[in-house]
PDB file of C-alpha atoms in Angstrom:
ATOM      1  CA  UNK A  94      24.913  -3.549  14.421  1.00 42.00           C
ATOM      2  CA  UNK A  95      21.805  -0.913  14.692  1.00 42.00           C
ATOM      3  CA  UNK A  96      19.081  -2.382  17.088  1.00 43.00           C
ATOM      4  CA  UNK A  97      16.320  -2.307  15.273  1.00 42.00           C
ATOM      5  CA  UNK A  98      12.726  -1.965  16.679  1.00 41.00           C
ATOM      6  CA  UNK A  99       9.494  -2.598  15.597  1.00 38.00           C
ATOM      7  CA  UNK A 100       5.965  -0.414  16.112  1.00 38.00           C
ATOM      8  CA  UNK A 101       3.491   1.410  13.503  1.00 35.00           C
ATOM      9  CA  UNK A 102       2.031   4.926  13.965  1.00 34.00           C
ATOM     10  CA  UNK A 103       0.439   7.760  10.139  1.00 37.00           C
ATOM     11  CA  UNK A 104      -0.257  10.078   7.343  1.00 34.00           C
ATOM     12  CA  UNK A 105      -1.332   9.883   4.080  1.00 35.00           C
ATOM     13  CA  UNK A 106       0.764   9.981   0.871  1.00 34.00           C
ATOM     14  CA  UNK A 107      -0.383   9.670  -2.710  1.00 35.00           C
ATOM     15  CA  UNK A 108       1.901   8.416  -5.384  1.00 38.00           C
ATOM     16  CA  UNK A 109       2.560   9.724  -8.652  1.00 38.00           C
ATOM     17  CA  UNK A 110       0.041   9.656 -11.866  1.00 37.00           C
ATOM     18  CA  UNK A 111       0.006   7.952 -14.703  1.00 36.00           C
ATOM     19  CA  UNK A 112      -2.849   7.423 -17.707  1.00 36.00           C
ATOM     20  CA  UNK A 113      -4.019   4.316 -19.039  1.00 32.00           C
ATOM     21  CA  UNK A 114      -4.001   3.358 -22.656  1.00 37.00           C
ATOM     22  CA  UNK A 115      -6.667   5.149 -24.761  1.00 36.00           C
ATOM     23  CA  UNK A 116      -8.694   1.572 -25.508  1.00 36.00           C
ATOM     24  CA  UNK A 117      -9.907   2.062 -22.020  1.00 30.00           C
ATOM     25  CA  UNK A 118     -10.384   5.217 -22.125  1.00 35.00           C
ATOM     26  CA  UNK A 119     -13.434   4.575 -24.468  1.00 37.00           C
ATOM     27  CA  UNK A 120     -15.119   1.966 -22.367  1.00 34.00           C
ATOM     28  CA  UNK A 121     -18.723   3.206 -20.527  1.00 37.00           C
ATOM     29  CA  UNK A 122     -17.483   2.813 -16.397  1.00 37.00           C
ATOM     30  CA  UNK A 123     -20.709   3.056 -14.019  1.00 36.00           C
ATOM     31  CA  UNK A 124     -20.726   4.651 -11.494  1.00 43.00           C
ATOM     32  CA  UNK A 125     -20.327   3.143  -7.523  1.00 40.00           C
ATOM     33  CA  UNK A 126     -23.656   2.910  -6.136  1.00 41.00           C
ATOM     34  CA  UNK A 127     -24.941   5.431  -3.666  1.00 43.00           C
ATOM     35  CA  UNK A 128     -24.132   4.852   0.432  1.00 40.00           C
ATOM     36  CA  UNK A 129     -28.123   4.206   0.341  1.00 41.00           C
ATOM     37  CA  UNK A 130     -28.203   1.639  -2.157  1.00 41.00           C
ATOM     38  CA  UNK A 131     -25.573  -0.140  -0.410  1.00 38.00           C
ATOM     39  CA  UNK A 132     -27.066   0.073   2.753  1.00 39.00           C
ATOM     40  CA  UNK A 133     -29.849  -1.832   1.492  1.00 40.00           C
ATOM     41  CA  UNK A 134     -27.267  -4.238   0.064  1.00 37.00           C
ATOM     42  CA  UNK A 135     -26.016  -4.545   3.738  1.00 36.00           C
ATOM     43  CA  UNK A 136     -29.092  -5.354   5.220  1.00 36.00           C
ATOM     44  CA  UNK A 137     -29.598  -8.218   2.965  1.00 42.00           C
ATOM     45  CA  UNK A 138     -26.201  -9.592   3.572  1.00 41.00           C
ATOM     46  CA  UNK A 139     -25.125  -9.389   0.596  1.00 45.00           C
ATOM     47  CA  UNK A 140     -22.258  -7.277   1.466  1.00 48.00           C
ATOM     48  CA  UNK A 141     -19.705  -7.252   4.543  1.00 65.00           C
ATOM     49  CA  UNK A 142     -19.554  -4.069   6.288  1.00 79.00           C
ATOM     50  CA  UNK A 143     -15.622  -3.566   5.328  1.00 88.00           C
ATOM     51  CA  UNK A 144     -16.640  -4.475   1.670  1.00 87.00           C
ATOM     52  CA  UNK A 145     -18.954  -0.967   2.125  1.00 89.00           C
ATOM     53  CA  UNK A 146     -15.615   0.874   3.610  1.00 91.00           C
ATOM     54  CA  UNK A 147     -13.710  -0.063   0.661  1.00 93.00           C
ATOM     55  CA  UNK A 148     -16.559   0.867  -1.352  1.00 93.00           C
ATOM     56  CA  UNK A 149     -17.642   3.986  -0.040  1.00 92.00           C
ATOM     57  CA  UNK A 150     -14.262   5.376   0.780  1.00 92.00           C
ATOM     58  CA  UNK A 151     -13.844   5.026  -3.567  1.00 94.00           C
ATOM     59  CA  UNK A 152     -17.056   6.776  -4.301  1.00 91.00           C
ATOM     60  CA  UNK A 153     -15.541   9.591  -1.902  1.00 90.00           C
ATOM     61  CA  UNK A 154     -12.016  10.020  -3.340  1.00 92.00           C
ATOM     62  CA  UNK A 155     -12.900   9.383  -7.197  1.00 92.00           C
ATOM     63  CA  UNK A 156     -12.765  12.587  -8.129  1.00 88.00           C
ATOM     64  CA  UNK A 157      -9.214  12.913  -6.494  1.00 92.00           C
ATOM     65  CA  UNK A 158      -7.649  10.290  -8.219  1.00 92.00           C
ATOM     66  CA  UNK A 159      -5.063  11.807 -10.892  1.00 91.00           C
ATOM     67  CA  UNK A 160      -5.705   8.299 -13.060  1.00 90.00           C
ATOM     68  CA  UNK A 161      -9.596   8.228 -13.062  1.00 92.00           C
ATOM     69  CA  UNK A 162      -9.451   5.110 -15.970  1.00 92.00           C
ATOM     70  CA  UNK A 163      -7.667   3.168 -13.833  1.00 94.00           C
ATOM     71  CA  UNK A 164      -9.944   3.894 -10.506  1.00 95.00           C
ATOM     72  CA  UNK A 165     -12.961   3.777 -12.635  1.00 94.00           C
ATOM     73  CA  UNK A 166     -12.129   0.002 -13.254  1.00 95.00           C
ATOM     74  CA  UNK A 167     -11.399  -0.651  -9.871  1.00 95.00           C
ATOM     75  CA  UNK A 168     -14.753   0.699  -8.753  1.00 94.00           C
ATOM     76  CA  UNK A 169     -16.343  -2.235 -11.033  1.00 94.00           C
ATOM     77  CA  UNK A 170     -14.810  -5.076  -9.474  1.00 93.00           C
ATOM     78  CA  UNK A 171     -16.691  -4.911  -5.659  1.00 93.00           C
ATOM     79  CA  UNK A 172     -16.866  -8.806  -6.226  1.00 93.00           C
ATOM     80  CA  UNK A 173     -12.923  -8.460  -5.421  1.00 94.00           C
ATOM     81  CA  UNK A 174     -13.405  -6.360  -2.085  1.00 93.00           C
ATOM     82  CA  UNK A 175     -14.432  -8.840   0.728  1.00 91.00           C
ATOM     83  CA  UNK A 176     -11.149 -10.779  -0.070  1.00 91.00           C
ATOM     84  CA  UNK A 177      -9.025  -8.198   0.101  1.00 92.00           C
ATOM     85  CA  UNK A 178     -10.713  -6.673   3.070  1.00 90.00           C
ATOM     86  CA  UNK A 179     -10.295 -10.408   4.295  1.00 89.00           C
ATOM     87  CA  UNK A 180      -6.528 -10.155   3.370  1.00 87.00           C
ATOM     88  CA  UNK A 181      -5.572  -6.416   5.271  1.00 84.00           C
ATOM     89  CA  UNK A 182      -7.837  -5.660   8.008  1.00 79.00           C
ATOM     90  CA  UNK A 183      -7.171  -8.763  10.597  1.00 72.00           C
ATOM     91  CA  UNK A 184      -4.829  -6.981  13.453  1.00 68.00           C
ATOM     92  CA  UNK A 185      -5.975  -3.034  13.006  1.00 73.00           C
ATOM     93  CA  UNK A 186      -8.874  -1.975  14.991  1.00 71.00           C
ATOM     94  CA  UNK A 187      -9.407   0.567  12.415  1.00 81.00           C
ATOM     95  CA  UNK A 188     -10.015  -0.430   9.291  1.00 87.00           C
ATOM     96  CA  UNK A 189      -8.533   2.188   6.742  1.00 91.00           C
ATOM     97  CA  UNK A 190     -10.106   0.113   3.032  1.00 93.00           C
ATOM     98  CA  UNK A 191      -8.949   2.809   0.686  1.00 94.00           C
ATOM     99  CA  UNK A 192      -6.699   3.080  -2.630  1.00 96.00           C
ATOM    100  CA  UNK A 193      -3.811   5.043  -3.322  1.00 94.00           C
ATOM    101  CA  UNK A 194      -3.196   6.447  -6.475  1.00 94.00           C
ATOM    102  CA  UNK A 195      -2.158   3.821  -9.208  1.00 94.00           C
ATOM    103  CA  UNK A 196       1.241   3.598 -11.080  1.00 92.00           C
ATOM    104  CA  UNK A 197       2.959   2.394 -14.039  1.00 93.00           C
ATOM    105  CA  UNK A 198       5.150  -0.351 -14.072  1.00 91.00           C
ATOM    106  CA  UNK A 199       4.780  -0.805 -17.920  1.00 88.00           C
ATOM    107  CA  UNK A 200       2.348  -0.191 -20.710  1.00 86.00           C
ATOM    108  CA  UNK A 201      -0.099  -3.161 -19.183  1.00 90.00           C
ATOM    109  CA  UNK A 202       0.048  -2.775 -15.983  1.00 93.00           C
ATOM    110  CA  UNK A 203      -0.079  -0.784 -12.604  1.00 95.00           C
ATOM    111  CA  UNK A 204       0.352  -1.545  -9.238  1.00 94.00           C
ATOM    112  CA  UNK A 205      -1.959   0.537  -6.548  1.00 96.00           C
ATOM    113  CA  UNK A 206      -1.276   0.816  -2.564  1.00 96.00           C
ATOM    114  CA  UNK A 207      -4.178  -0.619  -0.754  1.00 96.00           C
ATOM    115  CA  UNK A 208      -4.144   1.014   2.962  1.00 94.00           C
ATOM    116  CA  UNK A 209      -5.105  -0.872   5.572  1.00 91.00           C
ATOM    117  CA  UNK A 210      -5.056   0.964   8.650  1.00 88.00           C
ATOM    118  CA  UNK A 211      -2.761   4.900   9.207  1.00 85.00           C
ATOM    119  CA  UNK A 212      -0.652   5.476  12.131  1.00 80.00           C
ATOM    120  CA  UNK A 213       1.648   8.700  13.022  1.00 78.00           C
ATOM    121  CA  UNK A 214       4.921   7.223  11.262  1.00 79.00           C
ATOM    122  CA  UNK A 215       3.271   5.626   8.260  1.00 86.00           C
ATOM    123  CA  UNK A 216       0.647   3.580   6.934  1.00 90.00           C
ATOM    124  CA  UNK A 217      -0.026  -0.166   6.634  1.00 91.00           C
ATOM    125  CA  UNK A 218      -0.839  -1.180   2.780  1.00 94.00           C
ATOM    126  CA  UNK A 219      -0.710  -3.807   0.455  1.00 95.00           C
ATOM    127  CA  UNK A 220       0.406  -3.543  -3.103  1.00 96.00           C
ATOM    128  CA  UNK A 221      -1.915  -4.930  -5.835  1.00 96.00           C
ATOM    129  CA  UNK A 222      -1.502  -5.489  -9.156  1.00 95.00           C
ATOM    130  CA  UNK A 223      -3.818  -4.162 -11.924  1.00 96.00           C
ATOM    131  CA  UNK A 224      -3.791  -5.617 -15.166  1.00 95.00           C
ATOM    132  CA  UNK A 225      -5.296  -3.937 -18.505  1.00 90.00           C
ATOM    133  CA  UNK A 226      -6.738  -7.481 -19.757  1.00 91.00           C
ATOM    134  CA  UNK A 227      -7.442  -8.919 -16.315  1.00 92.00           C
ATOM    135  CA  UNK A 228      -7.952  -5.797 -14.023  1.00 94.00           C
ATOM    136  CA  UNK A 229      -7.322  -5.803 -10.337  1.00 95.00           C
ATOM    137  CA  UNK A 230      -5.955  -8.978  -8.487  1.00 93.00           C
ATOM    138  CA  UNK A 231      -6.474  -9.699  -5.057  1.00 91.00           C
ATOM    139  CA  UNK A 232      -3.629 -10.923  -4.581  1.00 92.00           C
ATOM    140  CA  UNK A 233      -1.103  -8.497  -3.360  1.00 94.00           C
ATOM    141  CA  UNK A 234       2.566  -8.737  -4.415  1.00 94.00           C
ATOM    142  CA  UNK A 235       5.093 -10.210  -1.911  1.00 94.00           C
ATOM    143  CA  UNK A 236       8.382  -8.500  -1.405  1.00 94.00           C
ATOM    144  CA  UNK A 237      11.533  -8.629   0.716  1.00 93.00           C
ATOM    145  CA  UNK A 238      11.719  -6.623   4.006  1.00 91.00           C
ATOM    146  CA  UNK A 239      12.949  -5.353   7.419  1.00 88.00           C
ATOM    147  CA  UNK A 240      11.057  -5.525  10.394  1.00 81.00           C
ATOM    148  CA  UNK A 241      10.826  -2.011  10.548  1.00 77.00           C
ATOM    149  CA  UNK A 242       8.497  -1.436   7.474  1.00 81.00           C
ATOM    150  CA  UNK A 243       7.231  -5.474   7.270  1.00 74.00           C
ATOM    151  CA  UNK A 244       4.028  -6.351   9.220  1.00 67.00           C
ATOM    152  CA  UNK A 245       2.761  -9.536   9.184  1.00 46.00           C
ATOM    153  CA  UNK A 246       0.958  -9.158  12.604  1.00 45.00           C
ATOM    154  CA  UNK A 247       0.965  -5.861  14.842  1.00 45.00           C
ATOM    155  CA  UNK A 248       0.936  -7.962  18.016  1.00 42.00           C
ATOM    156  CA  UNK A 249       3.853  -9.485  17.677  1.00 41.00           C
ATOM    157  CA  UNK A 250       7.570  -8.226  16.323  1.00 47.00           C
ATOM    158  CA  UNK A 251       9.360 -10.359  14.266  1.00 47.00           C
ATOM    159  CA  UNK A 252      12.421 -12.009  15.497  1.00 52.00           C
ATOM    160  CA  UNK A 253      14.957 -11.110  13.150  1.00 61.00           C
ATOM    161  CA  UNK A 254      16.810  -8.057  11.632  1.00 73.00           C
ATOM    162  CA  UNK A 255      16.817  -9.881   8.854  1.00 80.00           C
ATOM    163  CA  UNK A 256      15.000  -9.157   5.884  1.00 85.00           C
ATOM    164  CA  UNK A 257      12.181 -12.155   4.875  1.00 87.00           C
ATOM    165  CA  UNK A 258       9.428 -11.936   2.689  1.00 90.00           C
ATOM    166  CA  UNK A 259       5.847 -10.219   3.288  1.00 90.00           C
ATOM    167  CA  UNK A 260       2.570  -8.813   1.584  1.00 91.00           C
ATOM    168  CA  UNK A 261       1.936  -6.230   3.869  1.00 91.00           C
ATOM    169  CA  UNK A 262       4.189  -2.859   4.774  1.00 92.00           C
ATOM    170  CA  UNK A 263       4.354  -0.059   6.642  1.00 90.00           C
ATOM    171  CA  UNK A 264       5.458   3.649   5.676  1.00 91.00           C
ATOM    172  CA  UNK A 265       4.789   5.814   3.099  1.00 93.00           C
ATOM    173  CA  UNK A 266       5.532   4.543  -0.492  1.00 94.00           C
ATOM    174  CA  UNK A 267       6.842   6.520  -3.053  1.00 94.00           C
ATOM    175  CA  UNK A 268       7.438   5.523  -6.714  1.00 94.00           C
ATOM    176  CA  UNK A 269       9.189   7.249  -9.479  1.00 93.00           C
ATOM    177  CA  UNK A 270       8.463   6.392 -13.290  1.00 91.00           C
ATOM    178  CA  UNK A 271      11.751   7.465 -14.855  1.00 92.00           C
ATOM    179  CA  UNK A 272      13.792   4.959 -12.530  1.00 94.00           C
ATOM    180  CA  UNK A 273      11.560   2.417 -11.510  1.00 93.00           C
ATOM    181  CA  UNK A 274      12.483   2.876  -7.852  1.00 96.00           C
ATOM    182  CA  UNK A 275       9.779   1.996  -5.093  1.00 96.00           C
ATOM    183  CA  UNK A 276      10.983   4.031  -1.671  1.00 97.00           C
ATOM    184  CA  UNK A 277       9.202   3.864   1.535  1.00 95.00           C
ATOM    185  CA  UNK A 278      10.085   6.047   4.081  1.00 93.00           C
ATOM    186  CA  UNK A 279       9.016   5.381   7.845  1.00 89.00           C
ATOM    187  CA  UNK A 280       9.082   9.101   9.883  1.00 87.00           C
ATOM    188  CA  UNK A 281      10.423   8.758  13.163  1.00 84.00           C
ATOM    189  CA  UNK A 282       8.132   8.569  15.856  1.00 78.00           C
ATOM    190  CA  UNK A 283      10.139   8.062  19.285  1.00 68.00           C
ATOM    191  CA  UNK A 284       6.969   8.768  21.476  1.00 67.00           C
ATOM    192  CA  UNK A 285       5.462   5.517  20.019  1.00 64.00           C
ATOM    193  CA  UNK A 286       8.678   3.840  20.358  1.00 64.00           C
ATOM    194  CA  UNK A 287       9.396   3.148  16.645  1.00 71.00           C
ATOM    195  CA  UNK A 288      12.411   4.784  14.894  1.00 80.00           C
ATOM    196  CA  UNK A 289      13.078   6.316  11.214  1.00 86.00           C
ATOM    197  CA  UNK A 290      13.785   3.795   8.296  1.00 90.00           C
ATOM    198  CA  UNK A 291      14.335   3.855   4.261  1.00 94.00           C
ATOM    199  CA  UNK A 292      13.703   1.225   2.080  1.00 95.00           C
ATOM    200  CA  UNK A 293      14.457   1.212  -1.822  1.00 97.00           C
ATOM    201  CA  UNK A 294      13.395  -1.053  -4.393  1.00 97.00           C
ATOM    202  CA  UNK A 295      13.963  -1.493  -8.092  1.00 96.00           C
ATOM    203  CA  UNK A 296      11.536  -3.175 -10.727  1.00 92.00           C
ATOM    204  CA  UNK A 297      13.742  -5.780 -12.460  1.00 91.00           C
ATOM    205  CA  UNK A 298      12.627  -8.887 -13.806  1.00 87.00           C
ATOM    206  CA  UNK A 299       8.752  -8.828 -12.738  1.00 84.00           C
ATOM    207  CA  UNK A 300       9.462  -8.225  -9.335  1.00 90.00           C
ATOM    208  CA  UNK A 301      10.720  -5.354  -6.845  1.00 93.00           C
ATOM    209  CA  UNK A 302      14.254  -6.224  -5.428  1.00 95.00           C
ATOM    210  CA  UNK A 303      15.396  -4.417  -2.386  1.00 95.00           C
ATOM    211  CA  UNK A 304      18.579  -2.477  -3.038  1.00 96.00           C
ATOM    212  CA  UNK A 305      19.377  -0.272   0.004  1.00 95.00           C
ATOM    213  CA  UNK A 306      18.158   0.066   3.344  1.00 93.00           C
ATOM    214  CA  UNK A 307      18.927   2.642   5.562  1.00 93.00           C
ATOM    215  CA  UNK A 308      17.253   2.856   9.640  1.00 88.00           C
ATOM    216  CA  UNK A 309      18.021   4.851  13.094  1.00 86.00           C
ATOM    217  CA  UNK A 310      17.928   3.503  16.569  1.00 82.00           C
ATOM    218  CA  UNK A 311      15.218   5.283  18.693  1.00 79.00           C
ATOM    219  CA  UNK A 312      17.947   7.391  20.661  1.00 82.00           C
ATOM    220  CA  UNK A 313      19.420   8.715  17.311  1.00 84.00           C
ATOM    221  CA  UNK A 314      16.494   9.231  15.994  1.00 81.00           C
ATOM    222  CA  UNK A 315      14.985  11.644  18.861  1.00 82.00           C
ATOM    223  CA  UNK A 316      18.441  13.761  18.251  1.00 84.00           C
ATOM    224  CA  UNK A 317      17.593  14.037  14.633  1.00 83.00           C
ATOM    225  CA  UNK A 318      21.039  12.062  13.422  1.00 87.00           C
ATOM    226  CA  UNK A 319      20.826  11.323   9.760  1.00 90.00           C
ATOM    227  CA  UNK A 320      20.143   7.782   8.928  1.00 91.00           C
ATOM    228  CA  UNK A 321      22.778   4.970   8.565  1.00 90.00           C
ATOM    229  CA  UNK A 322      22.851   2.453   5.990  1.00 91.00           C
ATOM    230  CA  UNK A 323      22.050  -1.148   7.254  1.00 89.00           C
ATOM    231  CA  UNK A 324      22.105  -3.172   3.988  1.00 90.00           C
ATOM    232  CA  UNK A 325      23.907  -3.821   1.800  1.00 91.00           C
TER     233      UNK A 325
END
């Protein structure tokens, strides 16, 4: 049995593109107000200060964003962002508050990778559904996971090896169209004490399902061994 170990260090990592159907494509999208306007909006408490992260940090990266429909919604819905501000920035004491790029899981929907905080191995995120009748949803999706890419709180490691379910991961996700495959791959970082890890999920049935992980120990990891299947 691997020992597996538990500690979050990162980089960034966009995910593949995808367009959205051509009724939205149509609809007038305005633009996210200016960081002066929302200061003001700050000042009258209207706003959280991690509400202006998230909202700033999209105003930044619009114009990076492969799917601009999609983002363009997003950037409509700030009534959404204190919640799921509320939902990822609790145990970071840097709060990260921006999108990843958006993918398809089927003509009506997409799911995007909210980051919550970067470290050296990975990054903390959430993944949240957005609809084409309903947009985004706060509420991100809950999947089955390891320790080693599960956090449900930084300050303390889960107990178990086991996998258990959680709405917040760590790594760098990676999702391919053609086979429906979610992977996210943790780098090895043995100076922070966490090791290398590889998670891969399928979309079947409305849901991801977790279909091969693979994980070093700390001392193989630091030697560069290859990694060694854990589950199945």
């Amino acid at each position: 049995m691997i020992r597996l170990t538990s500690a979050l260090i990162g980089v960034a990592y966009l995910m593949p593109a995808c367009s959205l159907p051509s009724q939205l494509a149509a609809r007038a999208v305005p633009e996210v107000p200016s960081p002066s306007s929302m200061d003001e909006t700050v000042t009258k408490g209207k706003i959280k200060p991690d509400d202006e992260v998230i909202a700033l940090r999209l105003q930044l990266e619009m114009r990076g964003y492969r799917n601009q429909k999609v983002m363009q919604r997003v950037a409509q819905e700030q009534a959404k962002f204190p919640a799921l501000a509320e939902s990822c920035r609790k145990d970071f004491a840097f709060f990260e508050g921006s999108f990843g790029e958006p993918f398809p899981i089927n003509n009506t929907e997409f799911l995007i990778p909210f980051y919550c905080a970067s470290y050296r191995g990975g990054r903390v995120f959430q993944l949240l559904r957005f609809l084409k009748t309903e947009g985004l949803l706060e509420q991100p999706i809950t999947i089955m996971a390891f320790p080693e890419i599960a956090v449900p709180d930084f300050k303390v490691s889960h107990p178990s090896n086991l996998p258990h379910s959680v709405n917040t991961l760590f790594g760098h996700p990676i999702y391919q169209v053609a086979t429906r495959e979610l992977t996210i791959k943790v780098i090895c970082d043995f100076t922070g004490g966490h090791p290398s890890s590889e998670s891969i999920y399928r979309y079947e049935n409305n849901q991801f399902v977790l279909k091969e992980f693979k994980a070093n120990t700390i001392e193989n990891c630091r030697r560069g061994a290859p990694l060694v299947q854990v589950y199945p």
